[in-house]
mmCIF file with all atom_site columns, C-alpha atoms in Angstrom:
data_model
loop_
_atom_site.group_PDB
_atom_site.id
_atom_site.type_symbol
_atom_site.label_atom_id
_atom_site.label_alt_id
_atom_site.label_comp_id
_atom_site.label_asym_id
_atom_site.label_entity_id
_atom_site.label_seq_id
_atom_site.pdbx_PDB_ins_code
_atom_site.Cartn_x
_atom_site.Cartn_y
_atom_site.Cartn_z
_atom_site.occupancy
_atom_site.B_iso_or_equiv
_atom_site.pdbx_formal_charge
_atom_site.auth_seq_id
_atom_site.auth_comp_id
_atom_site.auth_asym_id
_atom_site.auth_atom_id
_atom_site.pdbx_PDB_model_num
ATOM 1  C CA . UNK V 1 1  ? 10.672 10.652  9.205   1.00 78.00 ? 1  UNK V CA 1
ATOM 2  C CA . UNK V 1 2  ? 8.458  12.493  6.758   1.00 85.00 ? 2  UNK V CA 1
ATOM 3  C CA . UNK V 1 3  ? 10.417 11.207  3.759   1.00 89.00 ? 3  UNK V CA 1
ATOM 4  C CA . UNK V 1 4  ? 10.101 7.614   4.940   1.00 92.00 ? 4  UNK V CA 1
ATOM 5  C CA . UNK V 1 5  ? 6.362  8.152   5.342   1.00 93.00 ? 5  UNK V CA 1
ATOM 6  C CA . UNK V 1 6  ? 6.050  9.326   1.758   1.00 94.00 ? 6  UNK V CA 1
ATOM 7  C CA . UNK V 1 7  ? 8.137  6.379   0.615   1.00 96.00 ? 7  UNK V CA 1
ATOM 8  C CA . UNK V 1 8  ? 5.875  3.915   2.423   1.00 96.00 ? 8  UNK V CA 1
ATOM 9  C CA . UNK V 1 9  ? 2.827  5.673   1.001   1.00 96.00 ? 9  UNK V CA 1
ATOM 10 C CA . UNK V 1 10 ? 4.140  5.226   -2.550  1.00 97.00 ? 10 UNK V CA 1
ATOM 11 C CA . UNK V 1 11 ? 5.085  1.580   -1.925  1.00 98.00 ? 11 UNK V CA 1
ATOM 12 C CA . UNK V 1 12 ? 1.648  0.885   -0.433  1.00 97.00 ? 12 UNK V CA 1
ATOM 13 C CA . UNK V 1 13 ? -0.120 2.406   -3.418  1.00 97.00 ? 13 UNK V CA 1
ATOM 14 C CA . UNK V 1 14 ? 2.034  0.389   -5.836  1.00 98.00 ? 14 UNK V CA 1
ATOM 15 C CA . UNK V 1 15 ? 1.320  -2.873  -3.983  1.00 97.00 ? 15 UNK V CA 1
ATOM 16 C CA . UNK V 1 16 ? -2.422 -2.142  -3.917  1.00 97.00 ? 16 UNK V CA 1
ATOM 17 C CA . UNK V 1 17 ? -2.437 -1.330  -7.639  1.00 97.00 ? 17 UNK V CA 1
ATOM 18 C CA . UNK V 1 18 ? -0.574 -4.580  -8.349  1.00 96.00 ? 18 UNK V CA 1
ATOM 19 C CA . UNK V 1 19 ? -3.269 -6.412  -6.390  1.00 95.00 ? 19 UNK V CA 1
ATOM 20 C CA . UNK V 1 20 ? -5.995 -4.738  -8.452  1.00 95.00 ? 20 UNK V CA 1
ATOM 21 C CA . UNK V 1 21 ? -4.204 -5.524  -11.715 1.00 95.00 ? 21 UNK V CA 1
ATOM 22 C CA . UNK V 1 22 ? -3.796 -9.127  -10.601 1.00 94.00 ? 22 UNK V CA 1
ATOM 23 C CA . UNK V 1 23 ? -7.476 -9.385  -9.720  1.00 92.00 ? 23 UNK V CA 1
ATOM 24 C CA . UNK V 1 24 ? -8.941 -7.847  -12.880 1.00 94.00 ? 24 UNK V CA 1
ATOM 25 C CA . UNK V 1 25 ? -6.355 -8.504  -15.612 1.00 93.00 ? 25 UNK V CA 1
ATOM 26 C CA . UNK V 1 26 ? -3.785 -11.188 -14.764 1.00 92.00 ? 26 UNK V CA 1
ATOM 27 C CA . UNK V 1 27 ? -5.930 -13.477 -12.605 1.00 89.00 ? 27 UNK V CA 1
ATOM 28 C CA . UNK V 1 28 ? -2.763 -15.209 -11.361 1.00 88.00 ? 28 UNK V CA 1
ATOM 29 C CA . UNK V 1 29 ? -3.587 -16.791 -8.002  1.00 87.00 ? 29 UNK V CA 1
ATOM 30 C CA . UNK V 1 30 ? -0.812 -19.106 -6.806  1.00 89.00 ? 30 UNK V CA 1
ATOM 31 C CA . UNK V 1 31 ? -2.437 -19.134 -3.358  1.00 89.00 ? 31 UNK V CA 1
ATOM 32 C CA . UNK V 1 32 ? -6.044 -18.546 -2.373  1.00 90.00 ? 32 UNK V CA 1
ATOM 33 C CA . UNK V 1 33 ? -7.088 -14.857 -2.341  1.00 92.00 ? 33 UNK V CA 1
ATOM 34 C CA . UNK V 1 34 ? -3.750 -13.514 -3.590  1.00 93.00 ? 34 UNK V CA 1
ATOM 35 C CA . UNK V 1 35 ? -5.324 -10.289 -4.866  1.00 94.00 ? 35 UNK V CA 1
ATOM 36 C CA . UNK V 1 36 ? -7.157 -9.623  -1.609  1.00 94.00 ? 36 UNK V CA 1
ATOM 37 C CA . UNK V 1 37 ? -3.983 -10.138 0.393   1.00 95.00 ? 37 UNK V CA 1
ATOM 38 C CA . UNK V 1 38 ? -2.004 -7.795  -1.886  1.00 96.00 ? 38 UNK V CA 1
ATOM 39 C CA . UNK V 1 39 ? -4.663 -5.085  -1.717  1.00 96.00 ? 39 UNK V CA 1
ATOM 40 C CA . UNK V 1 40 ? -4.933 -5.391  2.061   1.00 97.00 ? 40 UNK V CA 1
ATOM 41 C CA . UNK V 1 41 ? -1.180 -5.241  2.597   1.00 98.00 ? 41 UNK V CA 1
ATOM 42 C CA . UNK V 1 42 ? -0.920 -2.271  0.238   1.00 98.00 ? 42 UNK V CA 1
ATOM 43 C CA . UNK V 1 43 ? -3.637 -0.361  2.082   1.00 98.00 ? 43 UNK V CA 1
ATOM 44 C CA . UNK V 1 44 ? -2.035 -1.060  5.469   1.00 98.00 ? 44 UNK V CA 1
ATOM 45 C CA . UNK V 1 45 ? 1.384  0.087   4.245   1.00 98.00 ? 45 UNK V CA 1
ATOM 46 C CA . UNK V 1 46 ? -0.154 3.222   2.703   1.00 97.00 ? 46 UNK V CA 1
ATOM 47 C CA . UNK V 1 47 ? -1.992 4.087   5.935   1.00 97.00 ? 47 UNK V CA 1
ATOM 48 C CA . UNK V 1 48 ? 1.194  3.639   7.963   1.00 96.00 ? 48 UNK V CA 1
ATOM 49 C CA . UNK V 1 49 ? 3.071  5.862   5.502   1.00 95.00 ? 49 UNK V CA 1
ATOM 50 C CA . UNK V 1 50 ? 0.345  8.497   5.660   1.00 95.00 ? 50 UNK V CA 1
ATOM 51 C CA . UNK V 1 51 ? 0.442  8.500   9.459   1.00 94.00 ? 51 UNK V CA 1
ATOM 52 C CA . UNK V 1 52 ? 4.236  8.767   9.425   1.00 92.00 ? 52 UNK V CA 1
ATOM 53 C CA . UNK V 1 53 ? 4.123  11.708  7.035   1.00 91.00 ? 53 UNK V CA 1
ATOM 54 C CA . UNK V 1 54 ? 1.629  13.572  9.243   1.00 90.00 ? 54 UNK V CA 1
ATOM 55 C CA . UNK V 1 55 ? 3.451  12.787  12.472  1.00 89.00 ? 55 UNK V CA 1
ATOM 56 C CA . UNK V 1 56 ? 6.906  13.427  11.052  1.00 79.00 ? 56 UNK V CA 1
ATOM 57 C CA . UNK V 1 57 ? 6.674  17.216  11.096  1.00 70.00 ? 57 UNK V CA 1
ATOM 58 C CA . UNK V 1 58 ? 8.834  19.482  13.206  1.00 67.00 ? 58 UNK V CA 1
ATOM 59 C CA . UNK V 1 59 ? 7.710  20.285  16.708  1.00 60.00 ? 59 UNK V CA 1
ATOM 60 C CA . UNK V 1 60 ? 7.423  23.812  18.073  1.00 55.00 ? 60 UNK V CA 1
ATOM 61 C CA . UNK V 1 61 ? 9.892  23.103  20.890  1.00 56.00 ? 61 UNK V CA 1
#
């Protein structure tokens, strides 16, 4: 579970960085607010991955 959390964290960061690159450098907007959507989705995925990595540890039982 912890490995999947780290994987989602990396994917979320990559998607958010792609959104930032699109907003500041590429300026390719096939639909309205493409960069904002990409950044938002990337942040949500990264937060889910971070939560999974914290909650994926071994229990004391």
